[in-house]
Amino acid sequence: MATTRPYAGKVAGTRTFVHQRGHGRSHRPSGTGWGYADLAADLWAVAGAVGADRALGVSMGAGALLAGLAEDPDRFDRVVLVLPAVLDRVRDDAATARLGHLADLVDAGHVDAVAAHLLADQPAPVRTDPAVVRWSRDRAEELVGSGVPAVLRVLVDRVPVPDPALLGRVPCPVLVLGQEGDALHPASVARQVAALLPRSVLHLSGPGGIMWEHRGRTRDLVGEFLSAT
């Protein structure tokens, strides 16, 4: 679970990691008649099965949590939203267009090209870091043959929360983590989300990346927040 496990290194208690639809061993979605509300239903089902009272979501996972909280604001005691990419408006920019290109590369099975694409999306200061290069290659090998392309093509014109005012009903503390210089996960979206949640804490890292140059600080923030009583 390379994309989410690093965030939980200092979180106390039992931790359950979820591959959302299209990812890992979860089922591949068919058709286009689904969206963030369905991802939220998946998460709520898992949370209910394991008795989770706190949650963390990264990127698409953050969108799924937002969609769920808009309808069921009292579900969790604490929530962490990492790199929210979209809220109430469909995006049509160069970063989202790159998602379509990534989907094509994955479908074509071009591991080298997928790895190069992923590396180019990482913060400029860390692109030559051997660990980042290795991560991009490992992630490319995971993506090829997965159901991720279907997910990317569906979600590109979906939004998690059509009525953002609904987030004003969420009573629990929410930590929102964003980073500057990330075209796919704009810091402006993190700011917007934090402004709508009554008990939010916003933390924006520098352009070196939440889980690259600022990995230790991110682990500390998440661990302290989710482990708090």
XYZ file of C-alpha atoms in Angstrom, residues 6-7 9-10 177 203 205 209-224:
23
model
C 3.633 6.174 4.781
C 1.112 8.592 6.259
C 3.628 5.491 10.447
C 2.958 7.328 13.707
C -2.724 18.835 3.911
C -1.050 22.805 6.594
C 4.093 22.246 2.622
C 6.533 17.576 -1.643
C 4.499 16.412 1.342
C 5.986 12.921 1.238
C 9.412 13.719 -0.179
C 11.286 16.637 1.370
C 8.656 17.056 4.096
C 7.965 13.367 4.824
C 9.016 13.442 8.470
C 6.966 16.524 9.266
C 3.932 15.066 7.495
C 4.142 11.830 9.479
C 4.367 13.816 12.701
C 1.369 15.977 11.817
C -0.832 13.035 10.853
C 0.293 10.905 13.782
C -0.356 13.639 16.338
